[in-house]
Amino acid sequence: MFYELDLISDETYAKIRKIKGKEWTEEFAEEVYDDVKKHKYYLTNLGKCTQVDARALPDSVFENYIELLKKEIRIINPKVTILFGNQVSSIVLNEKISVSQCRKKVFKCKIEGKEYKFYSVYYPIGNGRFNMDKAIEDIKWIIKNEVI
């Protein structure tokens, strides 16, 4: 998806496609992070954890990290934050979100008195791959309309 959005170089993308997950080294991860940095975006994971399979995490796991996410947002001070999927969007925005019903809609939330913009897009992993084209379309629209 990041490649389709021109948010990662051809060279880095080719390496990512070639290397299996377990073969990633710290040095290669740094290469990827440097590429992300050059493209001027920041990635984070609300869950801050991994598991051995692709089971959905319960809301409580994400809720445990919401204050850490807010701290990251205050530090990074992004022009816009893109949330992937209904579950994370609902937890971060503190309201029931259905991505299909709010595509390209900006949500404004205050964190320590400062207002930040959020958009909710389809989660492009697992079954969400079926909506990856919509996630790409929405992110392209956000980039264009937010003059990022």
PDB file of C-alpha atoms in Angstrom:
ATOM      1  CA  MET A   1       0.000   0.000   0.000  1.00  0.00           C
ATOM      2  CA  PHE A   2       2.764   2.487   0.887  1.00  0.00           C
ATOM      3  CA  TYR A   3       4.423   1.724  -2.429  1.00  0.00           C
ATOM      4  CA  GLU A   4       1.178   2.427  -4.296  1.00  0.00           C
ATOM      5  CA  LEU A   5       1.002   5.751  -2.465  1.00  0.00           C
ATOM      6  CA  ASP A   6       4.602   6.670  -3.421  1.00  0.00           C
ATOM      7  CA  LEU A   7       5.492   6.678   0.264  1.00  0.00           C
ATOM      8  CA  ILE A   8       8.399   4.267  -0.054  1.00  0.00           C
ATOM      9  CA  SER A   9      11.182   4.080  -2.619  1.00  0.00           C
ATOM     10  CA  ASP A  10      11.337   1.495  -5.390  1.00  0.00           C
ATOM     11  CA  GLU A  11      14.584   0.147  -3.942  1.00  0.00           C
ATOM     12  CA  THR A  12      13.246  -0.270  -0.407  1.00  0.00           C
ATOM     13  CA  TYR A  13      10.036  -1.824  -1.681  1.00  0.00           C
ATOM     14  CA  ALA A  14      11.984  -4.347  -3.773  1.00  0.00           C
ATOM     15  CA  LYS A  15      14.037  -5.318  -0.713  1.00  0.00           C
ATOM     16  CA  ILE A  16      10.924  -5.667   1.456  1.00  0.00           C
ATOM     17  CA  ARG A  17       9.325  -7.952  -1.140  1.00  0.00           C
ATOM     18  CA  LYS A  18      12.475 -10.075  -1.305  1.00  0.00           C
ATOM     19  CA  ILE A  19      13.224 -10.485   2.400  1.00  0.00           C
ATOM     20  CA  LYS A  20      11.055 -12.778   4.521  1.00  0.00           C
ATOM     21  CA  GLY A  21       9.839 -11.348   7.829  1.00  0.00           C
ATOM     22  CA  LYS A  22      12.104 -13.523   9.953  1.00  0.00           C
ATOM     23  CA  GLU A  23      15.113 -12.456   7.867  1.00  0.00           C
ATOM     24  CA  TRP A  24      14.751  -8.768   8.717  1.00  0.00           C
ATOM     25  CA  THR A  25      17.779  -7.442  10.554  1.00  0.00           C
ATOM     26  CA  GLU A  26      18.024  -4.328  12.698  1.00  0.00           C
ATOM     27  CA  GLU A  27      20.132  -2.779   9.937  1.00  0.00           C
ATOM     28  CA  PHE A  28      17.444  -3.444   7.326  1.00  0.00           C
ATOM     29  CA  ALA A  29      14.750  -2.098   9.653  1.00  0.00           C
ATOM     30  CA  GLU A  30      16.820   1.095   9.978  1.00  0.00           C
ATOM     31  CA  GLU A  31      16.957   1.329   6.168  1.00  0.00           C
ATOM     32  CA  VAL A  32      13.164   1.116   6.027  1.00  0.00           C
ATOM     33  CA  TYR A  33      12.795   3.701   8.822  1.00  0.00           C
ATOM     34  CA  ASP A  34      15.179   6.040   6.979  1.00  0.00           C
ATOM     35  CA  ASP A  35      13.082   5.683   3.830  1.00  0.00           C
ATOM     36  CA  VAL A  36       9.904   6.460   5.774  1.00  0.00           C
ATOM     37  CA  LYS A  37      11.627   9.495   7.288  1.00  0.00           C
ATOM     38  CA  LYS A  38      12.635  10.766   3.820  1.00  0.00           C
ATOM     39  CA  HIS A  39       8.989  10.564   2.774  1.00  0.00           C
ATOM     40  CA  LYS A  40       8.014  12.633   5.842  1.00  0.00           C
ATOM     41  CA  TYR A  41       5.482  10.462   7.587  1.00  0.00           C
ATOM     42  CA  TYR A  42       5.387   8.668  10.907  1.00  0.00           C
ATOM     43  CA  LEU A  43       4.075   5.185  11.622  1.00  0.00           C
ATOM     44  CA  THR A  44       2.972   3.845  14.945  1.00  0.00           C
ATOM     45  CA  ASN A  45       0.860   0.984  16.227  1.00  0.00           C
ATOM     46  CA  LEU A  46      -1.775   1.677  18.843  1.00  0.00           C
ATOM     47  CA  GLY A  47      -1.557  -1.893  20.172  1.00  0.00           C
ATOM     48  CA  LYS A  48       2.203  -1.819  20.849  1.00  0.00           C
ATOM     49  CA  CYS A  49       2.235  -5.596  20.873  1.00  0.00           C
ATOM     50  CA  THR A  50       2.349  -8.600  18.600  1.00  0.00           C
ATOM     51  CA  GLN A  51       0.970 -12.093  18.741  1.00  0.00           C
ATOM     52  CA  VAL A  52       1.682 -15.362  16.999  1.00  0.00           C
ATOM     53  CA  ASP A  53      -1.458 -15.314  14.857  1.00  0.00           C
ATOM     54  CA  ALA A  54      -3.775 -12.792  13.239  1.00  0.00           C
ATOM     55  CA  ARG A  55      -6.557 -12.888  15.810  1.00  0.00           C
ATOM     56  CA  ALA A  56      -8.208  -9.556  16.484  1.00  0.00           C
ATOM     57  CA  LEU A  57      -7.095  -7.900  19.696  1.00  0.00           C
ATOM     58  CA  PRO A  58      -9.729  -7.031  22.290  1.00  0.00           C
ATOM     59  CA  ASP A  59     -10.549  -3.332  22.706  1.00  0.00           C
ATOM     60  CA  SER A  60      -8.952  -3.370  26.163  1.00  0.00           C
ATOM     61  CA  VAL A  61      -5.477  -3.913  24.661  1.00  0.00           C
ATOM     62  CA  PHE A  62      -5.826  -0.799  22.508  1.00  0.00           C
ATOM     63  CA  GLU A  63      -7.417   1.190  25.316  1.00  0.00           C
ATOM     64  CA  ASN A  64      -4.355   0.484  27.480  1.00  0.00           C
ATOM     65  CA  TYR A  65      -2.205   2.419  25.000  1.00  0.00           C
ATOM     66  CA  ILE A  66      -4.413   5.396  24.143  1.00  0.00           C
ATOM     67  CA  GLU A  67      -2.519   7.779  26.449  1.00  0.00           C
ATOM     68  CA  LEU A  68       0.784   6.728  24.884  1.00  0.00           C
ATOM     69  CA  LEU A  69      -0.656   7.429  21.422  1.00  0.00           C
ATOM     70  CA  LYS A  70      -1.768  10.877  22.578  1.00  0.00           C
ATOM     71  CA  LYS A  71       1.759  11.524  23.854  1.00  0.00           C
ATOM     72  CA  GLU A  72       3.192  10.472  20.472  1.00  0.00           C
ATOM     73  CA  ILE A  73       0.763  12.817  18.711  1.00  0.00           C
ATOM     74  CA  ARG A  74       1.766  15.728  20.956  1.00  0.00           C
ATOM     75  CA  ILE A  75       5.468  15.051  20.268  1.00  0.00           C
ATOM     76  CA  ILE A  76       5.138  14.537  16.493  1.00  0.00           C
ATOM     77  CA  ASN A  77       2.499  17.280  16.045  1.00  0.00           C
ATOM     78  CA  PRO A  78       1.148  15.813  12.768  1.00  0.00           C
ATOM     79  CA  LYS A  79      -0.844  17.795  10.225  1.00  0.00           C
ATOM     80  CA  VAL A  80      -3.185  14.815  10.033  1.00  0.00           C
ATOM     81  CA  THR A  81      -3.449  11.355  11.601  1.00  0.00           C
ATOM     82  CA  ILE A  82      -4.794   8.429   9.602  1.00  0.00           C
ATOM     83  CA  LEU A  83      -6.464   5.665  11.597  1.00  0.00           C
ATOM     84  CA  PHE A  84      -6.806   2.207  10.071  1.00  0.00           C
ATOM     85  CA  GLY A  85     -10.029   0.294  10.612  1.00  0.00           C
ATOM     86  CA  ASN A  86     -13.241   0.518  12.597  1.00  0.00           C
ATOM     87  CA  GLN A  87     -11.873  -0.775  15.882  1.00  0.00           C
ATOM     88  CA  VAL A  88      -8.877   1.547  16.223  1.00  0.00           C
ATOM     89  CA  SER A  89     -10.830   4.500  14.844  1.00  0.00           C
ATOM     90  CA  SER A  90     -13.641   3.950  17.352  1.00  0.00           C
ATOM     91  CA  ILE A  91     -11.228   3.717  20.279  1.00  0.00           C
ATOM     92  CA  VAL A  92      -9.102   6.723  19.311  1.00  0.00           C
ATOM     93  CA  LEU A  93     -12.060   8.937  18.389  1.00  0.00           C
ATOM     94  CA  ASN A  94     -14.134   7.677  21.331  1.00  0.00           C
ATOM     95  CA  GLU A  95     -17.221   7.070  19.196  1.00  0.00           C
ATOM     96  CA  LYS A  96     -18.588   4.201  17.125  1.00  0.00           C
ATOM     97  CA  ILE A  97     -16.944   4.427  13.704  1.00  0.00           C
ATOM     98  CA  SER A  98     -17.787   2.563  10.524  1.00  0.00           C
ATOM     99  CA  VAL A  99     -15.152   3.402   7.928  1.00  0.00           C
ATOM    100  CA  SER A 100     -17.606   2.725   5.116  1.00  0.00           C
ATOM    101  CA  GLN A 101     -19.840   5.498   6.481  1.00  0.00           C
ATOM    102  CA  CYS A 102     -17.182   8.159   7.054  1.00  0.00           C
ATOM    103  CA  ARG A 103     -14.751   7.959   4.159  1.00  0.00           C
ATOM    104  CA  LYS A 104     -12.885  11.240   3.581  1.00  0.00           C
ATOM    105  CA  LYS A 105     -14.486  12.785   6.671  1.00  0.00           C
ATOM    106  CA  VAL A 106     -12.260  14.747   9.013  1.00  0.00           C
ATOM    107  CA  PHE A 107     -12.642  14.248  12.746  1.00  0.00           C
ATOM    108  CA  LYS A 108     -11.205  16.878  15.052  1.00  0.00           C
ATOM    109  CA  CYS A 109     -10.080  15.956  18.540  1.00  0.00           C
ATOM    110  CA  LYS A 110      -8.362  17.974  21.224  1.00  0.00           C
ATOM    111  CA  ILE A 111      -5.324  16.633  23.000  1.00  0.00           C
ATOM    112  CA  GLU A 112      -4.119  18.844  25.837  1.00  0.00           C
ATOM    113  CA  GLY A 113      -5.957  21.819  24.388  1.00  0.00           C
ATOM    114  CA  LYS A 114      -4.637  21.502  20.830  1.00  0.00           C
ATOM    115  CA  GLU A 115      -6.924  20.368  18.017  1.00  0.00           C
ATOM    116  CA  TYR A 116      -5.727  17.574  15.717  1.00  0.00           C
ATOM    117  CA  LYS A 117      -7.261  16.190  12.522  1.00  0.00           C
ATOM    118  CA  PHE A 118      -7.998  12.490  12.111  1.00  0.00           C
ATOM    119  CA  TYR A 119      -9.272  10.445   9.192  1.00  0.00           C
ATOM    120  CA  SER A 120     -10.468   6.874   9.330  1.00  0.00           C
ATOM    121  CA  VAL A 121      -9.640   4.538   6.426  1.00  0.00           C
ATOM    122  CA  TYR A 122     -10.048   0.848   5.761  1.00  0.00           C
ATOM    123  CA  TYR A 123      -7.604  -1.469   7.517  1.00  0.00           C
ATOM    124  CA  PRO A 124      -5.616  -2.909   4.574  1.00  0.00           C
ATOM    125  CA  ILE A 125      -4.441  -6.152   6.207  1.00  0.00           C
ATOM    126  CA  GLY A 126      -6.031  -9.599   6.356  1.00  0.00           C
ATOM    127  CA  ASN A 127      -9.609  -9.459   5.060  1.00  0.00           C
ATOM    128  CA  GLY A 128      -9.116  -5.711   4.749  1.00  0.00           C
ATOM    129  CA  ARG A 129      -7.030  -6.374   1.649  1.00  0.00           C
ATOM    130  CA  PHE A 130     -10.342  -6.537  -0.202  1.00  0.00           C
ATOM    131  CA  ASN A 131     -10.710  -2.809   0.555  1.00  0.00           C
ATOM    132  CA  MET A 132      -7.087  -1.834  -0.007  1.00  0.00           C
ATOM    133  CA  ASP A 133      -8.011   0.064  -3.182  1.00  0.00           C
ATOM    134  CA  LYS A 134     -10.443   2.159  -1.126  1.00  0.00           C
ATOM    135  CA  ALA A 135      -7.797   2.787   1.548  1.00  0.00           C
ATOM    136  CA  ILE A 136      -5.354   3.933  -1.149  1.00  0.00           C
ATOM    137  CA  GLU A 137      -7.999   6.122  -2.786  1.00  0.00           C
ATOM    138  CA  ASP A 138      -8.876   7.741   0.549  1.00  0.00           C
ATOM    139  CA  ILE A 139      -5.256   8.344   1.558  1.00  0.00           C
ATOM    140  CA  LYS A 140      -4.502   9.902  -1.841  1.00  0.00           C
ATOM    141  CA  TRP A 141      -7.531  12.158  -1.342  1.00  0.00           C
ATOM    142  CA  ILE A 142      -6.339  13.096   2.172  1.00  0.00           C
ATOM    143  CA  ILE A 143      -2.823  13.896   0.934  1.00  0.00           C
ATOM    144  CA  LYS A 144      -4.207  16.036  -1.885  1.00  0.00           C
ATOM    145  CA  ASN A 145      -6.808  17.875   0.186  1.00  0.00           C
ATOM    146  CA  GLU A 146      -4.723  18.382   3.305  1.00  0.00           C
ATOM    147  CA  VAL A 147      -1.749  19.647   1.256  1.00  0.00           C
ATOM    148  CA  ILE A 148       0.610  17.283   3.000  1.00  0.00           C
TER     149      ILE A 148
END
